[in-house]
PDB file of C-alpha atoms and ligand atoms in Angstrom:
ATOM      1  CA  MET U   1      92.799 104.601  82.162  1.00 58.00           C
ATOM      2  CA  GLY U   2      89.790 103.264  80.282  1.00 58.00           C
ATOM      3  CA  LYS U   3      90.394  99.593  79.651  1.00 75.00           C
ATOM      4  CA  LYS U   4      91.578  97.105  82.219  1.00 91.00           C
ATOM      5  CA  SER U   5      95.340  97.352  81.886  1.00 96.00           C
ATOM      6  CA  ILE U   6      98.237  95.106  82.742  1.00 97.00           C
ATOM      7  CA  ILE U   7     100.577  96.895  85.124  1.00 98.00           C
ATOM      8  CA  THR U   8     103.945  95.294  85.884  1.00 98.00           C
ATOM      9  CA  ILE U   9     106.167  96.056  88.854  1.00 98.00           C
ATOM     10  CA  ASP U  10     109.665  94.549  88.866  1.00 97.00           C
ATOM     11  CA  GLY U  11     112.540  95.159  91.206  1.00 96.00           C
ATOM     12  CA  PRO U  12     114.958  93.632  93.713  1.00 95.00           C
ATOM     13  CA  ALA U  13     114.090  91.974  97.035  1.00 90.00           C
ATOM     14  CA  GLY U  14     112.935  94.424  99.685  1.00 88.00           C
ATOM     15  CA  ALA U  15     112.181  97.320  97.295  1.00 93.00           C
ATOM     16  CA  GLY U  16     108.578  97.387  98.519  1.00 92.00           C
ATOM     17  CA  LYS U  17     107.041  95.699  95.471  1.00 95.00           C
ATOM     18  CA  SER U  18     104.524  93.570  97.377  1.00 94.00           C
ATOM     19  CA  THR U  19     103.112  96.281  99.598  1.00 94.00           C
ATOM     20  CA  VAL U  20     102.988  98.798  96.785  1.00 97.00           C
ATOM     21  CA  SER U  21     101.513  96.364  94.254  1.00 98.00           C
ATOM     22  CA  LYS U  22      98.863  95.198  96.694  1.00 97.00           C
ATOM     23  CA  ALA U  23      97.866  98.776  97.563  1.00 97.00           C
ATOM     24  CA  LEU U  24      97.836  99.795  93.908  1.00 98.00           C
ATOM     25  CA  ALA U  25      95.672  96.807  92.901  1.00 97.00           C
ATOM     26  CA  LYS U  26      93.221  97.596  95.672  1.00 96.00           C
ATOM     27  CA  ARG U  27      93.028 101.232  94.661  1.00 96.00           C
ATOM     28  CA  LEU U  28      92.314 100.336  91.017  1.00 96.00           C
ATOM     29  CA  GLY U  29      90.059  97.365  91.769  1.00 96.00           C
ATOM     30  CA  TYR U  30      92.587  95.118  89.995  1.00 97.00           C
ATOM     31  CA  ILE U  31      93.845  91.613  90.716  1.00 97.00           C
ATOM     32  CA  TYR U  32      97.173  91.380  92.550  1.00 97.00           C
ATOM     33  CA  LEU U  33      99.649  88.743  91.362  1.00 97.00           C
ATOM     34  CA  ASP U  34     102.777  87.977  93.386  1.00 97.00           C
ATOM     35  CA  THR U  35     104.902  85.843  91.052  1.00 98.00           C
ATOM     36  CA  GLY U  36     107.677  85.427  93.633  1.00 97.00           C
ATOM     37  CA  ALA U  37     105.182  83.286  95.594  1.00 97.00           C
ATOM     38  CA  LEU U  38     105.093  80.811  92.692  1.00 97.00           C
ATOM     39  CA  TYR U  39     108.889  80.377  92.747  1.00 97.00           C
ATOM     40  CA  ARG U  40     108.768  80.195  96.533  1.00 97.00           C
ATOM     41  CA  ALA U  41     106.078  77.490  96.385  1.00 97.00           C
ATOM     42  CA  LEU U  42     108.266  75.309  94.172  1.00 97.00           C
ATOM     43  CA  ALA U  43     111.276  76.042  96.400  1.00 97.00           C
ATOM     44  CA  TYR U  44     109.286  75.087  99.487  1.00 96.00           C
ATOM     45  CA  ASN U  45     108.390  71.749  97.899  1.00 95.00           C
ATOM     46  CA  ALA U  46     112.004  71.242  96.775  1.00 97.00           C
ATOM     47  CA  LEU U  47     113.219  71.737 100.348  1.00 97.00           C
ATOM     48  CA  ASN U  48     110.583  69.351 101.714  1.00 95.00           C
ATOM     49  CA  LEU U  49     111.461  66.707  99.142  1.00 96.00           C
ATOM     50  CA  LYS U  50     115.198  67.338  99.563  1.00 97.00           C
ATOM     51  CA  THR U  51     115.509  67.885  95.795  1.00 97.00           C
ATOM     52  CA  ASP U  52     119.057  68.425  94.533  1.00 97.00           C
ATOM     53  CA  LEU U  53     118.960  72.157  93.761  1.00 97.00           C
ATOM     54  CA  ASP U  54     121.844  71.955  91.291  1.00 96.00           C
ATOM     55  CA  ASP U  55     120.388  69.137  89.228  1.00 96.00           C
ATOM     56  CA  ALA U  56     118.269  70.277  86.262  1.00 96.00           C
ATOM     57  CA  SER U  57     116.741  66.836  85.813  1.00 97.00           C
ATOM     58  CA  ALA U  58     115.708  66.625  89.489  1.00 98.00           C
ATOM     59  CA  LEU U  59     114.174  70.110  89.131  1.00 98.00           C
ATOM     60  CA  ASN U  60     112.418  68.972  85.968  1.00 97.00           C
ATOM     61  CA  ASP U  61     110.843  66.113  87.985  1.00 97.00           C
ATOM     62  CA  LEU U  62     109.941  68.558  90.739  1.00 97.00           C
ATOM     63  CA  CYS U  63     108.132  70.865  88.281  1.00 97.00           C
ATOM     64  CA  SER U  64     106.264  68.067  86.584  1.00 96.00           C
ATOM     65  CA  THR U  65     105.103  66.441  89.833  1.00 95.00           C
ATOM     66  CA  THR U  66     104.240  69.588  91.811  1.00 95.00           C
ATOM     67  CA  SER U  67     100.732  70.854  91.218  1.00 94.00           C
ATOM     68  CA  VAL U  68     100.867  74.654  91.533  1.00 95.00           C
ATOM     69  CA  ILE U  69      97.668  76.585  90.926  1.00 94.00           C
ATOM     70  CA  LEU U  70      96.465  80.150  91.475  1.00 95.00           C
ATOM     71  CA  LYS U  71      93.090  80.990  92.978  1.00 94.00           C
ATOM     72  CA  ASN U  72      91.594  84.453  93.043  1.00 93.00           C
ATOM     73  CA  ILE U  73      90.702  85.076  96.707  1.00 93.00           C
ATOM     74  CA  ASN U  74      89.184  88.543  97.094  1.00 92.00           C
ATOM     75  CA  GLY U  75      91.259  90.036  94.287  1.00 91.00           C
ATOM     76  CA  GLU U  76      94.511  88.402  95.335  1.00 91.00           C
ATOM     77  CA  MET U  77      95.917  85.418  93.426  1.00 93.00           C
ATOM     78  CA  LYS U  78      96.810  82.892  96.114  1.00 94.00           C
ATOM     79  CA  VAL U  79      99.196  80.022  95.475  1.00 95.00           C
ATOM     80  CA  TYR U  80      98.045  76.454  96.146  1.00 95.00           C
ATOM     81  CA  VAL U  81     100.447  73.548  96.087  1.00 93.00           C
ATOM     82  CA  GLY U  82      98.925  70.071  95.975  1.00 89.00           C
ATOM     83  CA  GLY U  83      95.543  71.646  96.744  1.00 91.00           C
ATOM     84  CA  LYS U  84      96.783  73.449  99.872  1.00 92.00           C
ATOM     85  CA  ASP U  85      97.268  77.187 100.454  1.00 92.00           C
ATOM     86  CA  VAL U  86     100.991  77.500 101.234  1.00 90.00           C
ATOM     87  CA  GLY U  87     100.377  80.859 102.946  1.00 86.00           C
ATOM     88  CA  GLU U  88     103.115  82.116 105.246  1.00 86.00           C
ATOM     89  CA  LYS U  89     105.237  78.946 105.143  1.00 90.00           C
ATOM     90  CA  ILE U  90     106.943  80.204 101.981  1.00 94.00           C
ATOM     91  CA  ARG U  91     107.939  83.573 103.481  1.00 88.00           C
ATOM     92  CA  THR U  92     111.178  82.565 105.227  1.00 87.00           C
ATOM     93  CA  GLU U  93     114.627  83.731 104.077  1.00 86.00           C
ATOM     94  CA  GLU U  94     115.606  80.097 103.402  1.00 92.00           C
ATOM     95  CA  VAL U  95     112.702  79.634 101.001  1.00 94.00           C
ATOM     96  CA  GLY U  96     113.442  83.024  99.355  1.00 92.00           C
ATOM     97  CA  LEU U  97     117.066  82.128  98.760  1.00 93.00           C
ATOM     98  CA  THR U  98     116.124  78.674  97.433  1.00 96.00           C
ATOM     99  CA  ALA U  99     113.521  80.264  95.134  1.00 97.00           C
ATOM    100  CA  SER U 100     116.224  82.574  93.801  1.00 94.00           C
ATOM    101  CA  LYS U 101     118.499  79.586  93.195  1.00 96.00           C
ATOM    102  CA  ILE U 102     115.999  77.377  91.367  1.00 97.00           C
ATOM    103  CA  SER U 103     114.659  80.327  89.371  1.00 96.00           C
ATOM    104  CA  THR U 104     117.969  80.390  87.445  1.00 96.00           C
ATOM    105  CA  PHE U 105     116.902  77.146  85.703  1.00 97.00           C
ATOM    106  CA  ALA U 106     115.024  77.425  82.375  1.00 96.00           C
ATOM    107  CA  ILE U 107     112.801  74.450  83.204  1.00 96.00           C
ATOM    108  CA  VAL U 108     111.578  76.126  86.408  1.00 97.00           C
ATOM    109  CA  ARG U 109     110.828  79.448  84.677  1.00 97.00           C
ATOM    110  CA  GLN U 110     109.119  77.707  81.763  1.00 97.00           C
ATOM    111  CA  SER U 111     106.917  75.615  84.062  1.00 97.00           C
ATOM    112  CA  LEU U 112     105.465  78.796  85.634  1.00 97.00           C
ATOM    113  CA  LEU U 113     105.125  80.937  82.550  1.00 97.00           C
ATOM    114  CA  ASN U 114     101.646  79.955  81.334  1.00 96.00           C
ATOM    115  CA  LEU U 115     100.189  80.142  84.804  1.00 96.00           C
ATOM    116  CA  GLN U 116     101.322  83.775  85.084  1.00 97.00           C
ATOM    117  CA  ARG U 117     100.165  84.750  81.599  1.00 97.00           C
ATOM    118  CA  GLU U 118      96.810  83.089  82.158  1.00 96.00           C
ATOM    119  CA  ALA U 119      96.287  85.170  85.311  1.00 96.00           C
ATOM    120  CA  GLY U 120      96.735  88.339  83.238  1.00 96.00           C
ATOM    121  CA  ARG U 121      94.639  87.185  80.278  1.00 94.00           C
ATOM    122  CA  ASN U 122      91.785  89.636  80.846  1.00 94.00           C
ATOM    123  CA  GLY U 123      93.929  92.541  82.056  1.00 96.00           C
ATOM    124  CA  GLY U 124      92.988  94.364  85.256  1.00 97.00           C
ATOM    125  CA  ILE U 125      96.103  93.048  86.996  1.00 98.00           C
ATOM    126  CA  VAL U 126      99.082  94.348  88.912  1.00 98.00           C
ATOM    127  CA  ALA U 127     101.822  91.727  88.505  1.00 98.00           C
ATOM    128  CA  GLU U 128     105.001  91.923  90.539  1.00 98.00           C
ATOM    129  CA  GLY U 129     108.251  89.992  90.175  1.00 97.00           C
ATOM    130  CA  ARG U 130     111.590  90.161  88.402  1.00 96.00           C
ATOM    131  CA  ASP U 131     110.713  89.607  84.743  1.00 96.00           C
ATOM    132  CA  MET U 132     107.127  90.848  84.479  1.00 97.00           C
ATOM    133  CA  GLY U 133     107.829  93.665  82.015  1.00 96.00           C
ATOM    134  CA  SER U 134     110.618  91.907  80.152  1.00 95.00           C
ATOM    135  CA  VAL U 135     109.384  88.315  79.687  1.00 96.00           C
ATOM    136  CA  VAL U 136     105.978  87.462  81.125  1.00 97.00           C
ATOM    137  CA  PHE U 137     104.028  90.552  80.010  1.00 97.00           C
ATOM    138  CA  PRO U 138     106.259  92.326  77.458  1.00 96.00           C
ATOM    139  CA  TYR U 139     103.080  93.889  76.013  1.00 95.00           C
ATOM    140  CA  ALA U 140     101.998  95.317  79.413  1.00 97.00           C
ATOM    141  CA  ASP U 141     100.327  98.740  79.341  1.00 96.00           C
ATOM    142  CA  TYR U 142     102.425 100.183  82.154  1.00 97.00           C
ATOM    143  CA  LYS U 143     105.794  98.943  83.356  1.00 97.00           C
ATOM    144  CA  PHE U 144     107.447 100.054  86.548  1.00 98.00           C
ATOM    145  CA  TYR U 145     110.770  99.148  88.139  1.00 97.00           C
ATOM    146  CA  LEU U 146     110.846  99.776  91.842  1.00 97.00           C
ATOM    147  CA  ASP U 147     114.189 100.195  93.553  1.00 96.00           C
ATOM    148  CA  ALA U 148     115.528 101.463  96.900  1.00 96.00           C
ATOM    149  CA  ASN U 149     118.988 101.671  98.434  1.00 95.00           C
ATOM    150  CA  VAL U 150     120.267  98.475 100.000  1.00 95.00           C
ATOM    151  CA  GLU U 151     120.222  99.683 103.641  1.00 95.00           C
ATOM    152  CA  GLU U 152     116.569 100.619 103.362  1.00 95.00           C
ATOM    153  CA  ARG U 153     115.739  97.340 101.668  1.00 95.00           C
ATOM    154  CA  ILE U 154     117.394  95.403 104.521  1.00 95.00           C
ATOM    155  CA  ILE U 155     115.538  97.449 107.150  1.00 94.00           C
ATOM    156  CA  ARG U 156     112.208  96.914 105.392  1.00 92.00           C
ATOM    157  CA  ARG U 157     112.780  93.164 105.057  1.00 90.00           C
ATOM    158  CA  ARG U 158     113.800  92.963 108.740  1.00 92.00           C
ATOM    159  CA  LYS U 159     110.617  94.751 109.788  1.00 91.00           C
ATOM    160  CA  GLU U 160     108.529  92.439 107.625  1.00 87.00           C
ATOM    161  CA  LEU U 161     110.113  89.282 109.075  1.00 86.00           C
ATOM    162  CA  LEU U 162     109.869  90.549 112.665  1.00 91.00           C
ATOM    163  CA  GLY U 163     106.209  91.408 112.045  1.00 89.00           C
ATOM    164  CA  LYS U 164     105.660  87.770 111.119  1.00 84.00           C
ATOM    165  CA  GLY U 165     107.454  86.555 114.239  1.00 87.00           C
ATOM    166  CA  LEU U 166     110.360  85.214 112.142  1.00 84.00           C
ATOM    167  CA  SER U 167     114.057  85.569 112.943  1.00 82.00           C
ATOM    168  CA  ALA U 168     115.581  88.697 111.419  1.00 87.00           C
ATOM    169  CA  GLU U 169     119.233  89.406 112.145  1.00 92.00           C
ATOM    170  CA  TYR U 170     120.530  92.424 110.166  1.00 95.00           C
ATOM    171  CA  GLN U 171     123.786  90.768 109.029  1.00 96.00           C
ATOM    172  CA  ILE U 172     122.041  87.588 107.918  1.00 93.00           C
ATOM    173  CA  ILE U 173     119.440  89.510 105.908  1.00 93.00           C
ATOM    174  CA  GLN U 174     122.227  91.627 104.399  1.00 94.00           C
ATOM    175  CA  LYS U 175     124.180  88.544 103.329  1.00 94.00           C
ATOM    176  CA  ASP U 176     121.073  86.818 101.917  1.00 91.00           C
ATOM    177  CA  MET U 177     120.002  89.957 100.071  1.00 93.00           C
ATOM    178  CA  MET U 178     123.416  90.452  98.456  1.00 93.00           C
ATOM    179  CA  GLU U 179     123.400  86.832  97.342  1.00 92.00           C
ATOM    180  CA  ARG U 180     119.862  87.116  96.017  1.00 91.00           C
ATOM    181  CA  ASP U 181     120.577  90.413  94.180  1.00 93.00           C
ATOM    182  CA  LYS U 182     123.605  88.826  92.509  1.00 93.00           C
ATOM    183  CA  GLN U 183     121.810  85.609  91.608  1.00 93.00           C
ATOM    184  CA  ASP U 184     118.670  87.349  90.309  1.00 93.00           C
ATOM    185  CA  SER U 185     120.466  89.971  88.230  1.00 94.00           C
ATOM    186  CA  GLU U 186     123.347  87.877  86.870  1.00 94.00           C
ATOM    187  CA  ARG U 187     121.433  84.776  85.767  1.00 93.00           C
ATOM    188  CA  ALA U 188     121.451  83.987  82.065  1.00 93.00           C
ATOM    189  CA  ILE U 189     117.688  83.662  81.645  1.00 92.00           C
ATOM    190  CA  ALA U 190     115.287  86.544  82.394  1.00 91.00           C
ATOM    191  CA  PRO U 191     117.697  88.440  84.661  1.00 93.00           C
ATOM    192  CA  LEU U 192     116.417  91.186  86.900  1.00 93.00           C
ATOM    193  CA  LYS U 193     116.910  94.500  85.109  1.00 90.00           C
ATOM    194  CA  PRO U 194     114.642  97.369  84.145  1.00 91.00           C
ATOM    195  CA  SER U 195     113.320  96.849  80.605  1.00 88.00           C
ATOM    196  CA  ALA U 196     114.008  99.797  78.290  1.00 91.00           C
ATOM    197  CA  ASP U 197     110.363 100.860  78.384  1.00 94.00           C
ATOM    198  CA  SER U 198     109.888 100.713  82.167  1.00 96.00           C
ATOM    199  CA  ILE U 199     109.550 103.694  84.480  1.00 96.00           C
ATOM    200  CA  ILE U 200     112.099 103.528  87.299  1.00 96.00           C
ATOM    201  CA  ILE U 201     110.954 104.679  90.715  1.00 97.00           C
ATOM    202  CA  ASP U 202     113.403 104.973  93.617  1.00 96.00           C
ATOM    203  CA  SER U 203     111.325 104.397  96.741  1.00 95.00           C
ATOM    204  CA  THR U 204     114.129 105.253  99.198  1.00 96.00           C
ATOM    205  CA  GLY U 205     112.673 107.545 101.841  1.00 94.00           C
ATOM    206  CA  LEU U 206     109.153 107.331 100.382  1.00 95.00           C
ATOM    207  CA  SER U 207     106.103 105.863 102.098  1.00 94.00           C
ATOM    208  CA  VAL U 208     103.940 103.227 100.438  1.00 94.00           C
ATOM    209  CA  PHE U 209     101.293 105.903  99.931  1.00 96.00           C
ATOM    210  CA  GLN U 210     103.776 108.206  98.175  1.00 97.00           C
ATOM    211  CA  VAL U 211     104.967 105.473  95.840  1.00 97.00           C
ATOM    212  CA  VAL U 212     101.414 104.467  94.933  1.00 98.00           C
ATOM    213  CA  GLU U 213     100.586 108.154  94.285  1.00 97.00           C
ATOM    214  CA  GLU U 214     103.634 108.468  92.041  1.00 97.00           C
ATOM    215  CA  ILE U 215     102.573 105.396  90.060  1.00 97.00           C
ATOM    216  CA  ILE U 216      98.966 106.606  89.723  1.00 96.00           C
ATOM    217  CA  CYS U 217     100.272 109.992  88.611  1.00 95.00           C
ATOM    218  CA  ARG U 218     102.478 108.402  85.936  1.00 95.00           C
ATOM    219  CA  ILE U 219      99.545 106.264  84.769  1.00 94.00           C
ATOM    220  CA  SER U 220      97.182 109.201  84.582  1.00 91.00           C
ATOM    221  CA  LYS U 221      99.737 111.152  82.583  1.00 86.00           C
ATOM    222  CA  ASN U 222      99.519 108.138  80.289  1.00 72.00           C
ATOM    223  CA  THR U 223     103.225 107.514  80.220  1.00 57.00           C
ATOM    224  CA  GLY U 224     102.636 103.802  79.564  1.00 53.00           C
ATOM    225  CA  ARG U 225     101.962 102.075  76.273  1.00 51.00           C
ATOM    226  CA  GLU U 226      98.141 102.412  76.357  1.00 45.00           C
TER     227      GLU U 226
HETATM  228  O1   DC F   1     109.760  88.365  95.128  1.00 79.24           O
HETATM  229  P1   DC F   1     110.300  87.276  96.015  1.00 79.24           P
HETATM  230  O2   DC F   1     111.385  87.763  96.911  1.00 79.24           O
HETATM  231  O3   DC F   1     109.212  86.564  96.755  1.00 79.24           O
HETATM  232  O4   DC F   1     110.931  86.202  94.988  1.00 79.24           O
HETATM  233  C1   DC F   1     111.690  85.088  95.414  1.00 79.24           C
HETATM  234  C2   DC F   1     112.672  84.679  94.334  1.00 79.24           C
HETATM  235  O5   DC F   1     111.956  84.158  93.203  1.00 79.24           O
HETATM  236  C3   DC F   1     113.525  85.803  93.754  1.00 79.24           C
HETATM  237  O6   DC F   1     114.713  86.014  94.504  1.00 79.24           O
HETATM  238  C4   DC F   1     113.808  85.348  92.355  1.00 79.24           C
HETATM  239  C5   DC F   1     112.609  84.508  91.994  1.00 79.24           C
HETATM  240  N1   DC F   1     111.663  85.234  91.116  1.00 79.24           N
HETATM  241  C6   DC F   1     111.940  85.247  89.760  1.00 79.24           C
HETATM  242  O7   DC F   1     112.981  84.739  89.340  1.00 79.24           O
HETATM  243  N2   DC F   1     111.074  85.832  88.912  1.00 79.24           N
HETATM  244  C7   DC F   1     109.946  86.403  89.340  1.00 79.24           C
HETATM  245  N3   DC F   1     109.101  86.954  88.482  1.00 79.24           N
HETATM  246  C8   DC F   1     109.649  86.431  90.728  1.00 79.24           C
HETATM  247  C9   DC F   1     110.553  85.845  91.596  1.00 79.24           C
END
């Protein structure tokens, strides 16, 4: 891999995208971009402001009045809302579900598009989300779609939440995940689905290390578009 590529990793909640993308970016000396954090940041503000989540015009106001920026902190693009690092506050299930809900609106997706593209302008980026390969970076050099079976995704998400000291009841996570899967993959705009030119990796039963190795192996075999 000579030039600084754009690598996209899409997939459903709990498939291991964040951990894998972060590890991959570190290994390659690339920037890591978590686009879910952008939707979560808007959702967090919407919850604070008690914005009507079904009202496109209220969401339009939310997008135009919320200042969301990305700052590169040691190779990781961190999300700042109104000048503040939103950090772990956006990691709850409630914020995740709200992000999924507002992300079905065109105005919300449009308001975050340039920010994401700008972050990848010079390449050298691992971008993870739902529509990285299909909409945000359709010209990406390497596109991956990371999946795992639903039980494993629930267990992983539970571990992650517990690790952060957050509440993590199996049945609640299961219900939220089903709702999020449905919402993310059935929405009209930029639905979650592997683009025709993406490489699908099933991470069920694989460690983070094994998935990163598999991705590096696919890249070095030059199975992307480079
Ligand atoms: O990756 P995540 O779980 O933090 O994302 C939260 C929600 O944001 C997800 O359920 C749908 C939405 N999202 C999106 O629509 N497009 C993206 N590229 C990233 C996230």
